[in-house]
GROMACS .gro file of N, CA and C in nm:
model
  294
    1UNK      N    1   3.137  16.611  12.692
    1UNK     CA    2   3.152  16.703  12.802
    1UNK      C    3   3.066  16.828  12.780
    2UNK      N    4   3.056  16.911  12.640
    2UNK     CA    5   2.984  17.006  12.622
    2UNK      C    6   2.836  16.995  12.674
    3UNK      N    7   2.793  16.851  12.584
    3UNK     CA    8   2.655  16.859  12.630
    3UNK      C    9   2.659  16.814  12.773
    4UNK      N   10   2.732  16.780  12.869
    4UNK     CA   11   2.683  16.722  13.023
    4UNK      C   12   2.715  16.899  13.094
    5UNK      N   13   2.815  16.953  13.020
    5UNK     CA   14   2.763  17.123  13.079
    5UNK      C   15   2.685  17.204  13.090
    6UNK      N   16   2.583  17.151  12.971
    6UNK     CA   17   2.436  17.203  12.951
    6UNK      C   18   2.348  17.205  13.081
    7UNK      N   19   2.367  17.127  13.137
    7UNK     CA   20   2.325  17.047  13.249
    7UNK      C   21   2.336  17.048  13.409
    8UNK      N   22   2.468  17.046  13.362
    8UNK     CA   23   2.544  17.055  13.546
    8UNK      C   24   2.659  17.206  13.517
    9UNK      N   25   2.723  17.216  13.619
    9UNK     CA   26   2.801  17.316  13.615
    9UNK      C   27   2.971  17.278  13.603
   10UNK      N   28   3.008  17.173  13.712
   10UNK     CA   29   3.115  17.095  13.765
   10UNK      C   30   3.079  16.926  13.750
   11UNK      N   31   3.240  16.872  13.697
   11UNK     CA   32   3.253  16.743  13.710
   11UNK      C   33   3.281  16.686  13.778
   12UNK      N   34   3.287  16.635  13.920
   12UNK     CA   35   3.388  16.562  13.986
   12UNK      C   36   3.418  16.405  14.009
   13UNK      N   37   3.524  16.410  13.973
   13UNK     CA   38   3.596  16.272  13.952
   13UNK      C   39   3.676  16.261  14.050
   14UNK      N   40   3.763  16.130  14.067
   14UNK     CA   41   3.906  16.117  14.125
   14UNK      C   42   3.995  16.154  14.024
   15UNK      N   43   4.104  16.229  14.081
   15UNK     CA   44   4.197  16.239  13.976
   15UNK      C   45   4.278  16.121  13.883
   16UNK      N   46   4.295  15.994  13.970
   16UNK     CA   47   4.345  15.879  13.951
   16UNK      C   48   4.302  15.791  13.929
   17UNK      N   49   4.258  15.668  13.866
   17UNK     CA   50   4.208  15.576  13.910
   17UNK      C   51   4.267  15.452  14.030
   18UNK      N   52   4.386  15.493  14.115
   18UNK     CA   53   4.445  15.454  14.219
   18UNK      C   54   4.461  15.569  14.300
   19UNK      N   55   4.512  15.497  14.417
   19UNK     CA   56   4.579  15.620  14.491
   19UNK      C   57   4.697  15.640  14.479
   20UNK      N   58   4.759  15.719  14.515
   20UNK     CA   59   4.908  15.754  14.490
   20UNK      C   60   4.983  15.634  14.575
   21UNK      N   61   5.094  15.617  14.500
   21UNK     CA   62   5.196  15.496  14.516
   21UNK      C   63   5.322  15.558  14.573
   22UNK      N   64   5.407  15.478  14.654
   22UNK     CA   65   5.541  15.534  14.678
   22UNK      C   66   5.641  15.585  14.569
   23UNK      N   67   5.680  15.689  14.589
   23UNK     CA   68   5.838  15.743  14.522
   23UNK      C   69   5.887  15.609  14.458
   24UNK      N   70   5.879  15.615  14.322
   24UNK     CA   71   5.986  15.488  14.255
   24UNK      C   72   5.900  15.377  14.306
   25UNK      N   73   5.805  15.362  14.291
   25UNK     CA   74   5.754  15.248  14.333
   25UNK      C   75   5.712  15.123  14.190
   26UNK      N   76   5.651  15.267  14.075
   26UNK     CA   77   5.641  15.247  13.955
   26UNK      C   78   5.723  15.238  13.846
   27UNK      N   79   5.840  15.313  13.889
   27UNK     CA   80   5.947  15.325  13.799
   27UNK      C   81   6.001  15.270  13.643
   28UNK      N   82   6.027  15.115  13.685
   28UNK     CA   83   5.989  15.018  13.616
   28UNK      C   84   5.874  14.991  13.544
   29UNK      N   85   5.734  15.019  13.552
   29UNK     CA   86   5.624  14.985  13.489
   29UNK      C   87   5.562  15.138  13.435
   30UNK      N   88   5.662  15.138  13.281
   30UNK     CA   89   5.639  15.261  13.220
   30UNK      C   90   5.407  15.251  13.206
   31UNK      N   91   5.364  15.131  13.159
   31UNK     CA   92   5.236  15.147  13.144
   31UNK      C   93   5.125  15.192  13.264
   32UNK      N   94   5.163  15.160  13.353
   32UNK     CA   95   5.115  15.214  13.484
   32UNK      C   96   5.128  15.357  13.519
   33UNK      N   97   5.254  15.392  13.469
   33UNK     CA   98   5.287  15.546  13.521
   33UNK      C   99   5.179  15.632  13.449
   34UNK      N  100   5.125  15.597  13.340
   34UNK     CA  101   5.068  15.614  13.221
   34UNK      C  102   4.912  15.628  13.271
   35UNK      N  103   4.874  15.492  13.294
   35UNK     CA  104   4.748  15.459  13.374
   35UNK      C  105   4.722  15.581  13.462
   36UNK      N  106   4.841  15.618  13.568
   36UNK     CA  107   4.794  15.689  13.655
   36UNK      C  108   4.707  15.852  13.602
   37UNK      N  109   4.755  15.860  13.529
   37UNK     CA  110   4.757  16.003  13.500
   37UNK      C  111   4.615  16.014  13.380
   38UNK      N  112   4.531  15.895  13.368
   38UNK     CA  113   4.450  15.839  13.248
   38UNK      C  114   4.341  15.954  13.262
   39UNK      N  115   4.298  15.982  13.382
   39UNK     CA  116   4.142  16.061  13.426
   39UNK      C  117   4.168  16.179  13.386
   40UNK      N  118   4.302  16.247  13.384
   40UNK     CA  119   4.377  16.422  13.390
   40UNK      C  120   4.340  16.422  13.229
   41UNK      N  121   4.384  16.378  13.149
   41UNK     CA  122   4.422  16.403  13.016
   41UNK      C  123   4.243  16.396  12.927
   42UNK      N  124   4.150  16.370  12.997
   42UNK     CA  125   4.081  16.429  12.939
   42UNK      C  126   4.021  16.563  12.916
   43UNK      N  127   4.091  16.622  13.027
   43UNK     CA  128   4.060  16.804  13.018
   43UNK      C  129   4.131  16.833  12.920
   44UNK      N  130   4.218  16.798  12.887
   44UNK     CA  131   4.304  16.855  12.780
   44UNK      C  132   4.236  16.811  12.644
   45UNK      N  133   4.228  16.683  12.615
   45UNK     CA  134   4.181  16.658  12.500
   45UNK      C  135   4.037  16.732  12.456
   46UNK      N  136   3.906  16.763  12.590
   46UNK     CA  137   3.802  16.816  12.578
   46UNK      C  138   3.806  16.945  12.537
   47UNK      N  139   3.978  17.014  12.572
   47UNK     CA  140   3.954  17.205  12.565
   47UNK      C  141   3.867  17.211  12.717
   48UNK      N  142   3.887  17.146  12.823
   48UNK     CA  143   3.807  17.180  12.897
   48UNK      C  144   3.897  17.212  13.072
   49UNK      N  145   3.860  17.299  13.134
   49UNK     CA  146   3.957  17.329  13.267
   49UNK      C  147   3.919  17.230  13.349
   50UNK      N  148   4.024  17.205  13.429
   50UNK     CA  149   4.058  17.092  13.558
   50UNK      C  150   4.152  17.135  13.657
   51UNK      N  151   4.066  17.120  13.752
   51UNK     CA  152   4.177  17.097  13.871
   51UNK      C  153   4.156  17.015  13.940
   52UNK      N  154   4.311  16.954  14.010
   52UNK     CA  155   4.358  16.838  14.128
   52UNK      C  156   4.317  16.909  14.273
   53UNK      N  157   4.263  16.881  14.374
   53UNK     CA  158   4.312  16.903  14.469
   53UNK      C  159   4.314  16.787  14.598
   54UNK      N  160   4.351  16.820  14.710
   54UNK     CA  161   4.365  16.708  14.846
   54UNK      C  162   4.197  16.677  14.893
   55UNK      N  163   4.201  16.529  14.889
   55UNK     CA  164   4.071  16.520  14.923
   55UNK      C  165   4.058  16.344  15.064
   56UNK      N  166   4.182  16.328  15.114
   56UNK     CA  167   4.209  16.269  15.164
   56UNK      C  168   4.333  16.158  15.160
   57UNK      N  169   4.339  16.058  15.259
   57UNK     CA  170   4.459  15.971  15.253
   57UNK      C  171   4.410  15.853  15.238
   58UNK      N  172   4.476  15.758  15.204
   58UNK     CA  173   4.463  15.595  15.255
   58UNK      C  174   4.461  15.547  15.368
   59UNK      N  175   4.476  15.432  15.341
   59UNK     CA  176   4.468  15.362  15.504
   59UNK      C  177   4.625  15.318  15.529
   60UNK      N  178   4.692  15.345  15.446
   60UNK     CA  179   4.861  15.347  15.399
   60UNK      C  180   4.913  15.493  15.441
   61UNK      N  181   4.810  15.594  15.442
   61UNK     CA  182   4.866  15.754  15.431
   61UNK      C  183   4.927  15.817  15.300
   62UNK      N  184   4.890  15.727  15.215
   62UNK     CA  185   4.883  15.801  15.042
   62UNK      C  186   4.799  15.920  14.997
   63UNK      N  187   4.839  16.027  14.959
   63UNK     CA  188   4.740  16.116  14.940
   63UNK      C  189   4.633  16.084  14.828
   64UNK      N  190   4.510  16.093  14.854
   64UNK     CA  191   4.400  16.101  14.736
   64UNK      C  192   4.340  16.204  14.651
   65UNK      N  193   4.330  16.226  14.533
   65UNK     CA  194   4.318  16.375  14.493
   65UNK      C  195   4.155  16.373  14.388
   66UNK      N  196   4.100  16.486  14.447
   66UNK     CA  197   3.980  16.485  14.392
   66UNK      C  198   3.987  16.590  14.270
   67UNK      N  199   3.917  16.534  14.109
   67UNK     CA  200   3.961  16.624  13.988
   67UNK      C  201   3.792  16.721  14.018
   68UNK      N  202   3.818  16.807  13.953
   68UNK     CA  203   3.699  16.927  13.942
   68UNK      C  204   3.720  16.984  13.790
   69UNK      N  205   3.598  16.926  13.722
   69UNK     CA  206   3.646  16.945  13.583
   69UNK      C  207   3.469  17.077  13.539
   70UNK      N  208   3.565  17.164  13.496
   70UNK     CA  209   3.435  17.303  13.429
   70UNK      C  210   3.434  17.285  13.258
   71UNK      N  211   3.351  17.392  13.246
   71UNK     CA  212   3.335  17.411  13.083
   71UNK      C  213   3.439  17.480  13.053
   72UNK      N  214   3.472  17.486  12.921
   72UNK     CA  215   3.559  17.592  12.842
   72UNK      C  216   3.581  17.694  12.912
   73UNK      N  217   3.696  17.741  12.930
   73UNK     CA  218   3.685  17.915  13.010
   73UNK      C  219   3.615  17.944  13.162
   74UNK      N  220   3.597  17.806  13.198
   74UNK     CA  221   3.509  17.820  13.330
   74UNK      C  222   3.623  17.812  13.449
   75UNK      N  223   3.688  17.877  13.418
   75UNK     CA  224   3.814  17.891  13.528
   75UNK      C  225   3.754  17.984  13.668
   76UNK      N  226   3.725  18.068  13.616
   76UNK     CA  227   3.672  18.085  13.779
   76UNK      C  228   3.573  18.039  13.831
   77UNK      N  229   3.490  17.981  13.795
   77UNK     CA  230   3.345  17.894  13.861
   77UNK      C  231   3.441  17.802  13.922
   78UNK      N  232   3.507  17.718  13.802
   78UNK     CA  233   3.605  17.553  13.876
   78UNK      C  234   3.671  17.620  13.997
   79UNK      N  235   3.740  17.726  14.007
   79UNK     CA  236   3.845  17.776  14.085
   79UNK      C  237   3.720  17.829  14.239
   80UNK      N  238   3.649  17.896  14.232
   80UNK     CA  239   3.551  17.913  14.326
   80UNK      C  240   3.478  17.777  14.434
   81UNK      N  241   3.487  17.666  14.307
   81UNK     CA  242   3.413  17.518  14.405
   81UNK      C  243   3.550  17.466  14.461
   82UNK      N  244   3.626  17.489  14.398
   82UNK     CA  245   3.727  17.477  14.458
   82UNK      C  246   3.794  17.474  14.586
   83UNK      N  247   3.770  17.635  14.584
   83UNK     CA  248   3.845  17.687  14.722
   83UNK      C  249   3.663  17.662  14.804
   84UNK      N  250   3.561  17.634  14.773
   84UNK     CA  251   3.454  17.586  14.890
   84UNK      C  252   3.497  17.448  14.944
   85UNK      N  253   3.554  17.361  14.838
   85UNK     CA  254   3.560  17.239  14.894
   85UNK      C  255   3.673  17.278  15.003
   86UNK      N  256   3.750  17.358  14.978
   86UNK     CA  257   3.873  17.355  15.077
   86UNK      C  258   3.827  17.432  15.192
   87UNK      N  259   3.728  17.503  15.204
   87UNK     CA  260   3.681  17.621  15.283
   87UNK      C  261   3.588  17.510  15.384
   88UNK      N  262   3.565  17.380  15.350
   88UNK     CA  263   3.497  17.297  15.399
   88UNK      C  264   3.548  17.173  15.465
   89UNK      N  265   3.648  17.182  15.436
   89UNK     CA  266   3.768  17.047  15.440
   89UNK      C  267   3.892  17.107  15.493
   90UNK      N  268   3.936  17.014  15.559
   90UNK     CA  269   4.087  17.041  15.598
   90UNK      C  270   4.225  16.976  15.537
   91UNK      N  271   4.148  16.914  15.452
   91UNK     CA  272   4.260  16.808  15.355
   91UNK      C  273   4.370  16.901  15.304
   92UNK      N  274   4.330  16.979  15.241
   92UNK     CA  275   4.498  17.101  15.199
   92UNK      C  276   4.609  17.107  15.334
   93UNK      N  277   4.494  17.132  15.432
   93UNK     CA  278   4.657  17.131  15.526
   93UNK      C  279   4.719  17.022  15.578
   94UNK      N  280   4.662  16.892  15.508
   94UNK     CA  281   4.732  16.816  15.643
   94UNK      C  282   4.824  16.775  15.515
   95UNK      N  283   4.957  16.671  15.608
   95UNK     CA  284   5.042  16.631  15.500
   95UNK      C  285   5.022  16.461  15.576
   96UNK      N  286   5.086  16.383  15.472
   96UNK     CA  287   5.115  16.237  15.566
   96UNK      C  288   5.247  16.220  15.639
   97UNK      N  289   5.245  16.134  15.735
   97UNK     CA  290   5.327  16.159  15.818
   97UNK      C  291   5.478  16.134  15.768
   98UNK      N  292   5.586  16.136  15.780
   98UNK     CA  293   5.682  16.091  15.743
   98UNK      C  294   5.781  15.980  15.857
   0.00000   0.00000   0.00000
């Protein structure tokens, strides 16, 4: 990650490698719950900042979440592309239907 910061500024990934699943849908399949969360846990292990945010739905109406990963201490750069992607998008406000 250090050296691809040399480089670029921001990472962006999906947060998930799925989309989000129903309430208790996983419950039962402790390795999956696990899976989901596989893409997040490398900010942590890098020392490096991340954020989730709304970046659309399914064709189900599952929310999809796009990760934004910075360098060390790059909390306000990450936090700045941030709020552009949202300043550009309307995904924060919408919810799925119930």
């Amino acid at each position: 990650f250090l050296l691809a910061f040399n480089d670029i500024d921001i990472i962006v990934s999906p947060t998930s490698p799925t989309a989000a699943f129903k309430i208790g849908e996983k419950v039962d399949d402790p390795l999956q719950m696990y899976l989901s969360d596989i893409y997040t846990i490398s900010a942590n292990l890098a020392s490096i900042c991340g954020i989730s945010i709304p970046c659309g739905f399914t064709s189900g109406n599952l929310p999809i979440g796009l990760q934004l990963l910075g360098r060390p201490f790059g909390e306000e750069q990450l936090l700045q592309a941030a709020h552009s992607f949202e300043q550009a998008t309307d995904w924060h406000t919408r919810y799925p239907p119930i």
